[in-house]
Amino acid sequence: MDAHEASITIDVAPNILFDRLSDVDRLPEYLPWLTSLHRTAESPVTAQGPEARRPHQAVREDVDVTVGGGRRGGWIDVLDEERTLRWGTDGPHEYGGELTVGFVADGTSKLTVRVHTTAAAPVDDELEHTLTTIKSTVEHHQPTES
């Protein structure tokens, strides 16, 4: 299995960046290769907030994703305290990864993405494109108020 890693500095505070990226429903806005993402089950009770789970316990969401015209099942783990999002998909090629949001300075974050896959694809180019898209989207677009 090949491992790939890339990082980028983003002019958004780490807590705000992670809040945006950990919103599972909005991931297709940030990930150019992800056509759609749908939960396959109700959000677990642990998704209701840190008080509903043990410290450093991940919130797992089971999802269906559409990538390049193909649909497959998968999962996403959100670890709020570590500002980490992990994922994996089912299918013929093992695929998974994680993103971590780190602190650089006031109002600046370091986003690191690691991808593990057995697929023969230009992963490094796609990873750089994904990071650039995330940076552009979060720096130049204000979040919509709910």
mmCIF file of C-alpha atoms in Angstrom:
data_model
loop_
_atom_site.group_PDB
_atom_site.id
_atom_site.type_symbol
_atom_site.label_atom_id
_atom_site.label_comp_id
_atom_site.label_asym_id
_atom_site.label_seq_id
_atom_site.Cartn_x
_atom_site.Cartn_y
_atom_site.Cartn_z
ATOM 1 C CA MET A 1 0.000 0.000 0.000
ATOM 2 C CA ASP A 2 1.359 3.404 -0.991
ATOM 3 C CA ALA A 3 1.362 6.290 1.477
ATOM 4 C CA HIS A 4 1.182 9.905 0.359
ATOM 5 C CA GLU A 5 1.356 13.088 2.438
ATOM 6 C CA ALA A 6 1.083 16.798 1.725
ATOM 7 C CA SER A 7 0.587 19.957 3.789
ATOM 8 C CA ILE A 8 -0.486 23.537 3.210
ATOM 9 C CA THR A 9 -0.730 26.666 5.345
ATOM 10 C CA ILE A 10 -4.189 28.247 5.445
ATOM 11 C CA ASP A 11 -5.041 31.717 6.777
ATOM 12 C CA VAL A 12 -7.943 30.551 8.929
ATOM 13 C CA ALA A 13 -7.838 29.733 12.656
ATOM 14 C CA PRO A 14 -7.445 25.986 13.350
ATOM 15 C CA ASN A 15 -10.744 25.620 15.242
ATOM 16 C CA ILE A 16 -12.687 27.322 12.434
ATOM 17 C CA LEU A 17 -10.932 25.324 9.705
ATOM 18 C CA PHE A 18 -11.574 22.037 11.488
ATOM 19 C CA ASP A 19 -15.223 22.926 12.145
ATOM 20 C CA ARG A 20 -15.706 23.501 8.418
ATOM 21 C CA LEU A 21 -13.843 20.372 7.288
ATOM 22 C CA SER A 22 -15.465 18.092 9.863
ATOM 23 C CA ASP A 23 -18.979 19.035 8.678
ATOM 24 C CA VAL A 24 -19.575 15.752 6.827
ATOM 25 C CA ASP A 25 -22.482 17.162 4.822
ATOM 26 C CA ARG A 26 -20.278 19.894 3.339
ATOM 27 C CA LEU A 27 -17.234 17.783 2.399
ATOM 28 C CA PRO A 28 -18.087 17.732 -1.339
ATOM 29 C CA GLU A 29 -17.634 21.543 -1.323
ATOM 30 C CA TYR A 30 -14.006 21.123 -0.265
ATOM 31 C CA LEU A 31 -12.973 17.912 -2.008
ATOM 32 C CA PRO A 32 -12.918 18.298 -5.806
ATOM 33 C CA TRP A 33 -12.869 14.539 -6.490
ATOM 34 C CA LEU A 34 -15.909 13.843 -4.278
ATOM 35 C CA THR A 35 -19.132 14.107 -6.297
ATOM 36 C CA SER A 36 -21.506 13.289 -3.440
ATOM 37 C CA LEU A 37 -21.576 11.975 0.101
ATOM 38 C CA HIS A 38 -24.628 10.659 1.966
ATOM 39 C CA ARG A 39 -24.950 9.227 5.454
ATOM 40 C CA THR A 40 -26.216 5.647 5.460
ATOM 41 C CA ALA A 41 -27.343 5.738 9.087
ATOM 42 C CA GLU A 42 -28.505 8.206 11.712
ATOM 43 C CA SER A 43 -25.720 10.218 13.322
ATOM 44 C CA PRO A 44 -24.600 8.392 16.458
ATOM 45 C CA VAL A 45 -25.449 9.822 19.868
ATOM 46 C CA THR A 46 -21.742 10.601 20.333
ATOM 47 C CA ALA A 47 -22.072 13.168 17.516
ATOM 48 C CA GLN A 48 -24.160 15.352 19.820
ATOM 49 C CA GLY A 49 -21.098 16.808 21.506
ATOM 50 C CA PRO A 50 -18.014 16.003 23.566
ATOM 51 C CA GLU A 51 -20.099 15.503 26.697
ATOM 52 C CA ALA A 52 -21.798 12.495 25.028
ATOM 53 C CA ARG A 53 -18.549 10.526 24.562
ATOM 54 C CA ARG A 54 -15.296 9.577 26.227
ATOM 55 C CA PRO A 55 -12.288 11.877 25.748
ATOM 56 C CA HIS A 56 -10.630 11.390 22.339
ATOM 57 C CA GLN A 57 -13.419 9.049 21.202
ATOM 58 C CA ALA A 58 -14.079 9.320 17.474
ATOM 59 C CA VAL A 59 -17.531 9.950 16.073
ATOM 60 C CA ARG A 60 -18.007 7.436 13.252
ATOM 61 C CA GLU A 61 -20.321 8.210 10.350
ATOM 62 C CA ASP A 62 -21.150 5.486 7.827
ATOM 63 C CA VAL A 63 -21.449 7.014 4.368
ATOM 64 C CA ASP A 64 -21.935 6.323 0.677
ATOM 65 C CA VAL A 65 -19.635 8.332 -1.557
ATOM 66 C CA THR A 66 -19.623 8.945 -5.296
ATOM 67 C CA VAL A 67 -16.194 9.388 -6.815
ATOM 68 C CA GLY A 68 -15.598 9.568 -10.560
ATOM 69 C CA GLY A 69 -18.987 8.075 -11.384
ATOM 70 C CA GLY A 70 -18.502 5.115 -9.033
ATOM 71 C CA ARG A 71 -20.396 4.738 -5.788
ATOM 72 C CA ARG A 72 -19.052 2.931 -2.754
ATOM 73 C CA GLY A 73 -19.567 2.599 0.960
ATOM 74 C CA GLY A 74 -17.225 3.996 3.526
ATOM 75 C CA TRP A 75 -16.821 5.650 6.892
ATOM 76 C CA ILE A 76 -15.578 8.888 8.413
ATOM 77 C CA ASP A 77 -14.224 9.297 11.943
ATOM 78 C CA VAL A 78 -14.167 12.775 13.478
ATOM 79 C CA LEU A 79 -11.823 13.327 16.443
ATOM 80 C CA ASP A 80 -12.605 16.840 17.676
ATOM 81 C CA GLU A 81 -9.963 17.071 20.417
ATOM 82 C CA GLU A 82 -7.183 16.163 17.991
ATOM 83 C CA ARG A 83 -8.672 18.124 15.061
ATOM 84 C CA THR A 84 -8.384 14.969 12.961
ATOM 85 C CA LEU A 85 -10.696 13.475 10.350
ATOM 86 C CA ARG A 86 -10.074 9.865 9.232
ATOM 87 C CA TRP A 87 -11.797 7.998 6.410
ATOM 88 C CA GLY A 88 -11.861 4.783 4.453
ATOM 89 C CA THR A 89 -13.883 3.246 1.641
ATOM 90 C CA ASP A 90 -14.940 -0.214 0.554
ATOM 91 C CA GLY A 91 -14.083 -1.499 -2.875
ATOM 92 C CA PRO A 92 -11.459 -3.277 -4.935
ATOM 93 C CA HIS A 93 -8.663 -0.911 -3.903
ATOM 94 C CA GLU A 94 -7.852 -0.242 -0.291
ATOM 95 C CA TYR A 95 -8.218 3.480 0.292
ATOM 96 C CA GLY A 96 -8.113 5.580 3.414
ATOM 97 C CA GLY A 97 -6.521 8.579 4.953
ATOM 98 C CA GLU A 98 -6.654 11.355 7.450
ATOM 99 C CA LEU A 99 -6.444 15.090 7.650
ATOM 100 C CA THR A 100 -5.127 16.972 10.642
ATOM 101 C CA VAL A 101 -5.443 20.665 11.364
ATOM 102 C CA GLY A 102 -2.549 22.132 13.345
ATOM 103 C CA PHE A 103 -1.817 25.534 14.867
ATOM 104 C CA VAL A 104 0.735 27.806 13.167
ATOM 105 C CA ALA A 105 -0.105 31.264 14.552
ATOM 106 C CA ASP A 106 -3.156 33.326 15.416
ATOM 107 C CA GLY A 107 -5.514 32.959 12.472
ATOM 108 C CA THR A 108 -3.268 30.500 10.601
ATOM 109 C CA SER A 109 -3.445 26.695 10.363
ATOM 110 C CA LYS A 110 -1.403 23.907 8.874
ATOM 111 C CA LEU A 111 -3.534 21.312 7.100
ATOM 112 C CA THR A 112 -1.828 17.943 6.614
ATOM 113 C CA VAL A 113 -3.444 15.182 4.570
ATOM 114 C CA ARG A 114 -2.232 11.577 4.456
ATOM 115 C CA VAL A 115 -3.637 9.085 1.955
ATOM 116 C CA HIS A 116 -3.085 5.318 1.836
ATOM 117 C CA THR A 117 -4.150 3.422 -1.282
ATOM 118 C CA THR A 118 -3.422 0.413 -3.458
ATOM 119 C CA ALA A 119 -4.855 2.130 -6.564
ATOM 120 C CA ALA A 120 -2.475 3.059 -9.348
ATOM 121 C CA ALA A 121 -3.356 6.728 -9.741
ATOM 122 C CA PRO A 122 -1.627 10.146 -9.702
ATOM 123 C CA VAL A 123 -2.326 10.534 -5.992
ATOM 124 C CA ASP A 124 0.290 13.214 -5.300
ATOM 125 C CA ASP A 125 -1.113 15.556 -7.978
ATOM 126 C CA GLU A 126 -4.676 15.001 -6.742
ATOM 127 C CA LEU A 127 -3.569 15.606 -3.156
ATOM 128 C CA GLU A 128 -1.952 18.947 -4.073
ATOM 129 C CA HIS A 129 -5.056 19.953 -6.055
ATOM 130 C CA THR A 130 -7.286 19.047 -3.111
ATOM 131 C CA LEU A 131 -5.222 21.115 -0.658
ATOM 132 C CA THR A 132 -5.227 24.104 -3.015
ATOM 133 C CA THR A 133 -9.010 23.826 -3.417
ATOM 134 C CA ILE A 134 -9.554 23.656 0.347
ATOM 135 C CA LYS A 135 -7.274 26.663 0.908
ATOM 136 C CA SER A 136 -9.033 28.737 -1.741
ATOM 137 C CA THR A 137 -12.506 27.763 -0.556
ATOM 138 C CA VAL A 138 -12.033 28.446 3.154
ATOM 139 C CA GLU A 139 -9.933 31.600 2.777
ATOM 140 C CA HIS A 140 -12.153 33.296 0.205
ATOM 141 C CA HIS A 141 -15.663 32.220 1.151
ATOM 142 C CA GLN A 142 -17.418 33.210 4.333
ATOM 143 C CA PRO A 143 -19.466 30.433 5.961
ATOM 144 C CA THR A 144 -23.207 30.709 5.580
ATOM 145 C CA GLU A 145 -25.123 31.309 8.771
ATOM 146 C CA SER A 146 -27.675 28.688 9.719
#
